[in-house]
Tab-separated table of C-alpha atoms in Angstrom:
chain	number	residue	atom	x	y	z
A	1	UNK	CA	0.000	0.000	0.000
A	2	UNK	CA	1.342	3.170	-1.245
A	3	UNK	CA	0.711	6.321	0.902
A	4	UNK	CA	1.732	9.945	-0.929
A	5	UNK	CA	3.850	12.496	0.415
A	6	UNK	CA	3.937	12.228	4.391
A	7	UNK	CA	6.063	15.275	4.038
A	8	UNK	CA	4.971	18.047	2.325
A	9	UNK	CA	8.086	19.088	0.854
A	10	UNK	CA	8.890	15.070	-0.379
A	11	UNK	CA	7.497	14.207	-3.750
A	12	UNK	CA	8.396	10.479	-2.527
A	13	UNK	CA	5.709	8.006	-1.871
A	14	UNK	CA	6.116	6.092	1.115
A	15	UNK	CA	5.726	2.478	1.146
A	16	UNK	CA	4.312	0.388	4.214
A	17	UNK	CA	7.748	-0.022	5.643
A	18	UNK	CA	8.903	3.456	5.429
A	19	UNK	CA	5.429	4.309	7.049
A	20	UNK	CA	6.597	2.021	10.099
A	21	UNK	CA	10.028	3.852	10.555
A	22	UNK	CA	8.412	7.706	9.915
A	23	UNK	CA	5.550	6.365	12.403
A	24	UNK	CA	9.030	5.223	14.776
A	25	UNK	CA	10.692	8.219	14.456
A	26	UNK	CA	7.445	9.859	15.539
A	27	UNK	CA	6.978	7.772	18.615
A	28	UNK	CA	10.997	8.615	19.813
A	29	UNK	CA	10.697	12.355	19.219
A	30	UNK	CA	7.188	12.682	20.919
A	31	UNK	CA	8.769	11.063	24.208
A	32	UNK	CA	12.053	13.195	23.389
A	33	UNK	CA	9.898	16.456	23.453
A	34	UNK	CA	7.474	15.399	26.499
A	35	UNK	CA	11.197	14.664	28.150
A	36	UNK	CA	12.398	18.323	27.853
A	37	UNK	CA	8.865	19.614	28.348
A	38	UNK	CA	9.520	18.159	31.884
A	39	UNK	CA	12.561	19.811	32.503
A	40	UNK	CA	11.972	23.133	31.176
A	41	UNK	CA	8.865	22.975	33.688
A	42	UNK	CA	11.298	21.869	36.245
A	43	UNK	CA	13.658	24.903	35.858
A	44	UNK	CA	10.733	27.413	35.837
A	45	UNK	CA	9.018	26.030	39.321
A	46	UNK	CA	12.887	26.108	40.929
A	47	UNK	CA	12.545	29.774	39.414
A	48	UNK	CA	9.127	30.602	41.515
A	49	UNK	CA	10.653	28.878	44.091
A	50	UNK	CA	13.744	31.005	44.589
A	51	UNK	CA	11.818	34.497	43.390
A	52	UNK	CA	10.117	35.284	47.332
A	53	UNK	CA	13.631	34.721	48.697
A	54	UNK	CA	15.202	37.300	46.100
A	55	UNK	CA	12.435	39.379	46.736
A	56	UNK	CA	13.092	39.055	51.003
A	57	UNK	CA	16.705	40.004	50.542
A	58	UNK	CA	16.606	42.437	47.953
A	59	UNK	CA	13.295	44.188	50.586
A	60	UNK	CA	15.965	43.884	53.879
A	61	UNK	CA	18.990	45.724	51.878
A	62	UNK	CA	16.801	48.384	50.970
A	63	UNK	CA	15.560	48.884	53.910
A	64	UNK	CA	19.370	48.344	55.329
A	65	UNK	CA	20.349	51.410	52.751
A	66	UNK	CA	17.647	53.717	53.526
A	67	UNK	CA	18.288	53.105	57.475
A	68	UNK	CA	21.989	54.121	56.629
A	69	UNK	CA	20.551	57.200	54.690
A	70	UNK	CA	18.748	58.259	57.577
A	71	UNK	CA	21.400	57.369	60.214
A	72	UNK	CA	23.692	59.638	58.057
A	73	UNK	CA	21.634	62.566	57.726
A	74	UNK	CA	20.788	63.099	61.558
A	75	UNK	CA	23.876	63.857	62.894
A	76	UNK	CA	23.803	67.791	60.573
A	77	UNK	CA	20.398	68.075	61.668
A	78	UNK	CA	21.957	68.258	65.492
A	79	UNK	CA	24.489	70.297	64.570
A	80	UNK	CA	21.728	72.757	62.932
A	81	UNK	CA	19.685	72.739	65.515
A	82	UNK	CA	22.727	73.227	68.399
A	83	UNK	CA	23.984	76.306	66.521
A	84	UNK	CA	20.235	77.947	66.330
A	85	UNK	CA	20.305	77.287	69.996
A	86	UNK	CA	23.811	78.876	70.484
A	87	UNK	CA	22.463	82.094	68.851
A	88	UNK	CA	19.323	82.646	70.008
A	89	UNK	CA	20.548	81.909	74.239
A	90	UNK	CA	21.881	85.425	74.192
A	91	UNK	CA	18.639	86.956	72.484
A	92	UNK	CA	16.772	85.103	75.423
A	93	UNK	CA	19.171	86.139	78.251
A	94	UNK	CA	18.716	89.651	77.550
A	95	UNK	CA	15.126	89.362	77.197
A	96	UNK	CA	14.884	88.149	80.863
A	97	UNK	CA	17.612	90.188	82.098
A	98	UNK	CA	15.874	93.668	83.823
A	99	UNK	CA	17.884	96.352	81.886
A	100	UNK	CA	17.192	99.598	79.922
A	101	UNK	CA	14.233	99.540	78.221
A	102	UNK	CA	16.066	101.120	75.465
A	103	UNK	CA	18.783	98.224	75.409
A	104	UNK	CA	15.834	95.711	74.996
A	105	UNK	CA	14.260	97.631	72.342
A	106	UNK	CA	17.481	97.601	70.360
A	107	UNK	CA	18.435	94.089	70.619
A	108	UNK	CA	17.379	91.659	67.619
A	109	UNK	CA	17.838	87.999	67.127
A	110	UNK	CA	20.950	87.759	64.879
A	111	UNK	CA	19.890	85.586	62.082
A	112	UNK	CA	21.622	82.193	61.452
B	1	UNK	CA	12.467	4.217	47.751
B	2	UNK	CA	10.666	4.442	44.673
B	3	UNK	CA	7.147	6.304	45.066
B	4	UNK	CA	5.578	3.961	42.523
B	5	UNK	CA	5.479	0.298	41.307
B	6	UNK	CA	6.957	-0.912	37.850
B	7	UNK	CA	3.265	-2.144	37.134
B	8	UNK	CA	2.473	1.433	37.437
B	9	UNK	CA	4.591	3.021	35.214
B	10	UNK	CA	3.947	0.226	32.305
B	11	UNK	CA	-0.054	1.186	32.704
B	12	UNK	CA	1.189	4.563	32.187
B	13	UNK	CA	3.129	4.064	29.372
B	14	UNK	CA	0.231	1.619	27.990
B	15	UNK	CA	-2.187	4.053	28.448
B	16	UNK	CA	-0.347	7.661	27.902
B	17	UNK	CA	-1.167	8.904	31.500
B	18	UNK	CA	1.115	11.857	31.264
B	19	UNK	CA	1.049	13.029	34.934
B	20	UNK	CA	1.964	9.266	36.479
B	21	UNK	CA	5.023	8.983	33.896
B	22	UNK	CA	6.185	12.835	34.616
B	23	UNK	CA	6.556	11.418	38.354
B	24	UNK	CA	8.034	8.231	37.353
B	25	UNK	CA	10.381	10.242	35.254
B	26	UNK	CA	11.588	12.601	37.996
B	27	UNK	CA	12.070	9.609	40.028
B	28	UNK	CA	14.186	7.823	37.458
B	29	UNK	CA	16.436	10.692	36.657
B	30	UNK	CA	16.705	10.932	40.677
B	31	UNK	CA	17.613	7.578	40.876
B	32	UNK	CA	20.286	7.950	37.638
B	33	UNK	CA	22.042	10.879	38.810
B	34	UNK	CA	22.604	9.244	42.312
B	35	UNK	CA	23.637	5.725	40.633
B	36	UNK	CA	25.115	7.047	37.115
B	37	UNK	CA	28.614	8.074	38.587
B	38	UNK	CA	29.608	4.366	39.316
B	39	UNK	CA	29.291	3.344	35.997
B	40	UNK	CA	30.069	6.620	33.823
B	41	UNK	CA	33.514	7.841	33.236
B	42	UNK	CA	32.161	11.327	31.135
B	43	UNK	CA	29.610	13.620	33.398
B	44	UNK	CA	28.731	15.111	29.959
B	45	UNK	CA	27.180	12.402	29.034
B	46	UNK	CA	24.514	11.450	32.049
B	47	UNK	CA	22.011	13.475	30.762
B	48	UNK	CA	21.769	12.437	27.119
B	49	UNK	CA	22.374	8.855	28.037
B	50	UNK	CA	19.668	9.107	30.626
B	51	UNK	CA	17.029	10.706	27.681
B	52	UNK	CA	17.569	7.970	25.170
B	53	UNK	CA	17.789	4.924	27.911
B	54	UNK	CA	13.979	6.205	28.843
B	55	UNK	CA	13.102	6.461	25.504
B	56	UNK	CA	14.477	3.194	25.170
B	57	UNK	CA	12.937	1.704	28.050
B	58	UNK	CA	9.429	3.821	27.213
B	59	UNK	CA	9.267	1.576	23.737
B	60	UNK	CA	10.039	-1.115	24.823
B	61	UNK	CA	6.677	-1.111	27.238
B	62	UNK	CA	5.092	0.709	23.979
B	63	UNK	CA	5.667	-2.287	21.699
B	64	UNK	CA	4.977	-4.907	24.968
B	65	UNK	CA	8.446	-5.939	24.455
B	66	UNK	CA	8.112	-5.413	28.082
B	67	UNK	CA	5.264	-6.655	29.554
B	68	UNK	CA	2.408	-7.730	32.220
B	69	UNK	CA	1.811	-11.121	32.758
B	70	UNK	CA	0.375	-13.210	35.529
B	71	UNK	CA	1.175	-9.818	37.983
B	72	UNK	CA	4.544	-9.938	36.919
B	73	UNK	CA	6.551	-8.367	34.505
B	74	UNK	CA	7.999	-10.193	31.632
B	75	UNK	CA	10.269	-9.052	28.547
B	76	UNK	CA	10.752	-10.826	25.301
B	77	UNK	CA	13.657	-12.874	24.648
B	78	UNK	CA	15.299	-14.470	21.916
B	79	UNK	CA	11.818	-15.066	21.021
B	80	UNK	CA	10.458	-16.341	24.448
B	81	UNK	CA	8.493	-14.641	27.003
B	82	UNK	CA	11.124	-14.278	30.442
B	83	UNK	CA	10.167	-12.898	33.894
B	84	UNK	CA	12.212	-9.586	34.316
B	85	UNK	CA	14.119	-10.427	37.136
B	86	UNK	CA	15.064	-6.625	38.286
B	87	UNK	CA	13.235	-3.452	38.479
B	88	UNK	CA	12.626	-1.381	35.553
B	89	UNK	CA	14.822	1.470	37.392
B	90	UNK	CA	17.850	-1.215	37.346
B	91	UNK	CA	17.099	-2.340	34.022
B	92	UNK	CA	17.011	1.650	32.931
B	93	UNK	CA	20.414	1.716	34.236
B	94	UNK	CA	21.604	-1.587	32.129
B	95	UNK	CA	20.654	-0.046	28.857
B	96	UNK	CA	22.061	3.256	30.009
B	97	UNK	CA	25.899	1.325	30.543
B	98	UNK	CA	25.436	-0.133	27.037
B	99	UNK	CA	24.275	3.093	24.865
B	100	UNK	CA	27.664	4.901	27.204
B	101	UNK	CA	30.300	2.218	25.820
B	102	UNK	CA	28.913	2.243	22.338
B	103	UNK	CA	29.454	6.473	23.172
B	104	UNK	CA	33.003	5.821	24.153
B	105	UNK	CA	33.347	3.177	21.318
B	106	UNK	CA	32.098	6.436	18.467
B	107	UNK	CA	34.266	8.482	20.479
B	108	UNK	CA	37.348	6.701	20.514
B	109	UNK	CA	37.325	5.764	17.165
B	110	UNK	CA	36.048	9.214	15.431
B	111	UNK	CA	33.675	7.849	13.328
B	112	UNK	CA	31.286	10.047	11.751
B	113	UNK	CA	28.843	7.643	10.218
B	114	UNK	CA	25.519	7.148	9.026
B	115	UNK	CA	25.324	3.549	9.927
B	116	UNK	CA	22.971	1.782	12.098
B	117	UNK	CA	23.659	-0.332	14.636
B	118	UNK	CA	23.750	-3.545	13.615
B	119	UNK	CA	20.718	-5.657	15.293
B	120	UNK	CA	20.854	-8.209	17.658
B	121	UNK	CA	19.159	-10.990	16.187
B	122	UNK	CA	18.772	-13.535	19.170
B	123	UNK	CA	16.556	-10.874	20.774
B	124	UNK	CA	13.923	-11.932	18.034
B	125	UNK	CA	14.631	-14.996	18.585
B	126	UNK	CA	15.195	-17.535	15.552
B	127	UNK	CA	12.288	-19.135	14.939
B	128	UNK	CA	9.391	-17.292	12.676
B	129	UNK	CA	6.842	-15.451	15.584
B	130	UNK	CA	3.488	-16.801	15.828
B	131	UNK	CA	1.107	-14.735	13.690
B	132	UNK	CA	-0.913	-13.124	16.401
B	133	UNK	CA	2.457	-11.801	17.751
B	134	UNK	CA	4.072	-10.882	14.092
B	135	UNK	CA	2.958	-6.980	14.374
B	136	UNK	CA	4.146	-6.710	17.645
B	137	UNK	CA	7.931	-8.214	16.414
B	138	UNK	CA	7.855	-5.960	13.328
B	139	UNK	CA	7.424	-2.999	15.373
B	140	UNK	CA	10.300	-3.794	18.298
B	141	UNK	CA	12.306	-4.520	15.210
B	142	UNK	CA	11.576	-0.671	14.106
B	143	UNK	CA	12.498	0.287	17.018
B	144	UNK	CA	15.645	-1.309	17.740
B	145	UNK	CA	17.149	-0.022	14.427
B	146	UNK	CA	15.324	3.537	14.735
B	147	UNK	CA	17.397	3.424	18.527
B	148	UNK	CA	20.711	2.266	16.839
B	149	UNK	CA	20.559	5.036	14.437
B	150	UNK	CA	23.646	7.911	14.374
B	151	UNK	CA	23.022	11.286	16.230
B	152	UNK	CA	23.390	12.660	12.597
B	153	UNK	CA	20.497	10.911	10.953
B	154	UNK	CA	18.119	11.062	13.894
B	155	UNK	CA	18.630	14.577	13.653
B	156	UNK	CA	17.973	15.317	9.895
B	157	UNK	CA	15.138	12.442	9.864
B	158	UNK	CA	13.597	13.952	12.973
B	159	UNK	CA	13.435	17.137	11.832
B	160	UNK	CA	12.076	16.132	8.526
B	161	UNK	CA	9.376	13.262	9.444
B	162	UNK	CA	8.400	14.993	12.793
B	163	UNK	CA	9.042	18.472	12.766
B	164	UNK	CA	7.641	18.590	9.163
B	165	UNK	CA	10.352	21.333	8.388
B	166	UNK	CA	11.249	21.822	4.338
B	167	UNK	CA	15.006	20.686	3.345
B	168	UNK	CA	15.858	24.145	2.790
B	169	UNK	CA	14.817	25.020	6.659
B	170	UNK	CA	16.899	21.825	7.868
B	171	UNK	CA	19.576	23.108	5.780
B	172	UNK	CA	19.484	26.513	7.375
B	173	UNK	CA	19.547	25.018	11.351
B	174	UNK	CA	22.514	22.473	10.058
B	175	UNK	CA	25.852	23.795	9.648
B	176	UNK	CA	27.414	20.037	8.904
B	177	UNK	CA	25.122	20.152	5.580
B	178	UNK	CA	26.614	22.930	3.165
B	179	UNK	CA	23.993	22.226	0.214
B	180	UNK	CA	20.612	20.975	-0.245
B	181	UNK	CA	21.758	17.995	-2.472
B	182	UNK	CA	23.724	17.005	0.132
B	183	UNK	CA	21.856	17.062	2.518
B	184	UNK	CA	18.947	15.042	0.333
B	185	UNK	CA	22.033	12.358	-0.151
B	186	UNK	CA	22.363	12.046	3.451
B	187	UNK	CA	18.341	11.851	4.181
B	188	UNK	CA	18.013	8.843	1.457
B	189	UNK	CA	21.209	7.604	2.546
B	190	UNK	CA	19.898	7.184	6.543
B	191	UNK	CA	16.098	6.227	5.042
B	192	UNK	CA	18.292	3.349	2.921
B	193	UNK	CA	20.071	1.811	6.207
B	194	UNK	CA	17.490	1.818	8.506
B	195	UNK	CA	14.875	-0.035	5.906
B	196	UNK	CA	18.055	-2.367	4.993
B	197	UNK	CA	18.530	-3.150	8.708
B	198	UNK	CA	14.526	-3.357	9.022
B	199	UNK	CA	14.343	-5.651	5.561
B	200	UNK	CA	17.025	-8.106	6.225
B	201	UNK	CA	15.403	-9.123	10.086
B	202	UNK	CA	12.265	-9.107	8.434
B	203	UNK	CA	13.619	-11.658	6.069
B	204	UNK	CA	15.479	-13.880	8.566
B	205	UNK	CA	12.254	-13.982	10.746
B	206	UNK	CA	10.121	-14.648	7.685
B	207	UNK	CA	8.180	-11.569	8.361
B	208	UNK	CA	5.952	-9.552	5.804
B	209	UNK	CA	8.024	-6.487	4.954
């Protein structure tokens, strides 16, 4: 029995025994494709396994870099805050300090 | 421990339950990795020669080569029916030591070749199979010589019969094959082995070719 063109591109006819091997060499590559089907899925789900832990340390170091950010930037806002202290004590002193009305009148906060 | 019987995984095969063989196969290639460095010199190699031993092993059960019998499993030899006397996980790893020397073997002696492995005839047994069973022989036959074929013709006869890609496409993804005529010569040229190999069983067993 005489079966035409299994391939499209072969202008061959293809006997009953070169049915059996094309059917073979079917049969082989469908379990050969099934086969890496299974692995590919295999590398994807160790993929979603791994992506919350990624996602947990890349979250901490973040956090960890912005804390350091922070940390960094307090230690000028002290100082800032100490020197507006520093100039404004003497405004304050001679505002509670009985003197000349005319002294008191005089005196203004020296700006930073 | 194996998660599931040998029984199991031939229904599975017998009846193309997909999700019972992906476990079985996990388990197997488990069970491979853990055994294969015993027997294999190249590392390289485990994970090819573990693919085509379970394809191997997968057609066998396909063409009942392998198969159920009183509860038991039972292969065909030499043209008699024989209790399988291991598991199929240590039988996996007996075809997996053979297809490794005949790697070495290639390898040693750098032959590029689009020969087929010459079949071993007192698997089929001498004497002419019973008629009921003749279908069945033919198509372990098939198989054996479609397994024993080179990396080089499975490839182009693969990507011809099942991928249904054009000779100018295969031509395109080989870089071995530097024309078209060529690469015709070697298509007709692996076709012509494999139905010689095929034929001259088929003769010797007195089987309808």
């Amino acid at each position: 029995m005489e079966v035409k063109l299994y391939n499209n591109e072969s202008e061959e006819t293809m006997d009953e025994l070169d049915q059996l091997i094309a059917h073979e060499i079917n049969s082989q590559a469908q379990w050969q494709a099934m086969m890496q089907d299974w692995e590919q899925r295999k590398r994807r789900q160790r993929r979603l396994r791994l992506l919350p832990v990624i996602s947990n340390i890349v979250s901490v170091a973040a956090l960890m870099v912005l804390g350091f950010f922070i940390q960094s930037l307090m230690p000028e806002a002290k100082l800032a805050d100490q020197n507006k202290a520093d100039q404004l004590i003497p405004v304050i002193e001679k505002l509670v300090t009985p003197t000349d009305s005319t002294v008191i009148e005089s005196v203004s906060p020296t700006r930073p | 421990m194996a998660n599931w019987t040998d029984i199991e995984m031939v229904e599975a095969v017998l009846h193309h339950d997909n999700h019972t063989l992906e476990r079985c196969y996990r388990d197997c290639k488990s069970y491979f990795t853990a055994h294969a460095g015993a027997f294999f010199v190249a590392e390289t190699l485990i994970d090819d020669i573990f693919q085509e031993s379970m394809i191997h092993l997968w057609r066998e059960i396909e063409t009942r080569r392998i198969e159920l019998c009183d509860g038991r499993l039972h292969r065909w030899n030499q043209g008699t029916l024989q209790p399988l006397n291991c598991s199929l996980r240590t039988f996996l790893l007996s075809i997996a030591k053979r297809k490794h020397w005949e790697q070495l073997r290639k390898q040693e002696h750098e032959v590029l070749t689009d020969d087929v492995r010459l079949l071993d005839s007192s698997r089929y047994g001498d004497a002419p199979p019973a008629e009921a069973d003749e279908r069945e022989v033919r198509e372990r036959v098939v198989t054996d010589a479609v397994l024993g074929m080179s990396d080089r013709c499975r490839q182009i006869l693969t990507m011809f019969y099942y991928e249904h890609r054009s000779l100018d496409e295969i031509l395109a993804l080989r870089a071995e094959n530097t024309s078209k005529v060529g690469l015709k010569t070697s298509k007709y040229k692996c076709m012509q082995r494999l139905r010689d190999t095929v034929r001259a069983e088929f003769q010797r067993l007195r089987l309808h070719p």
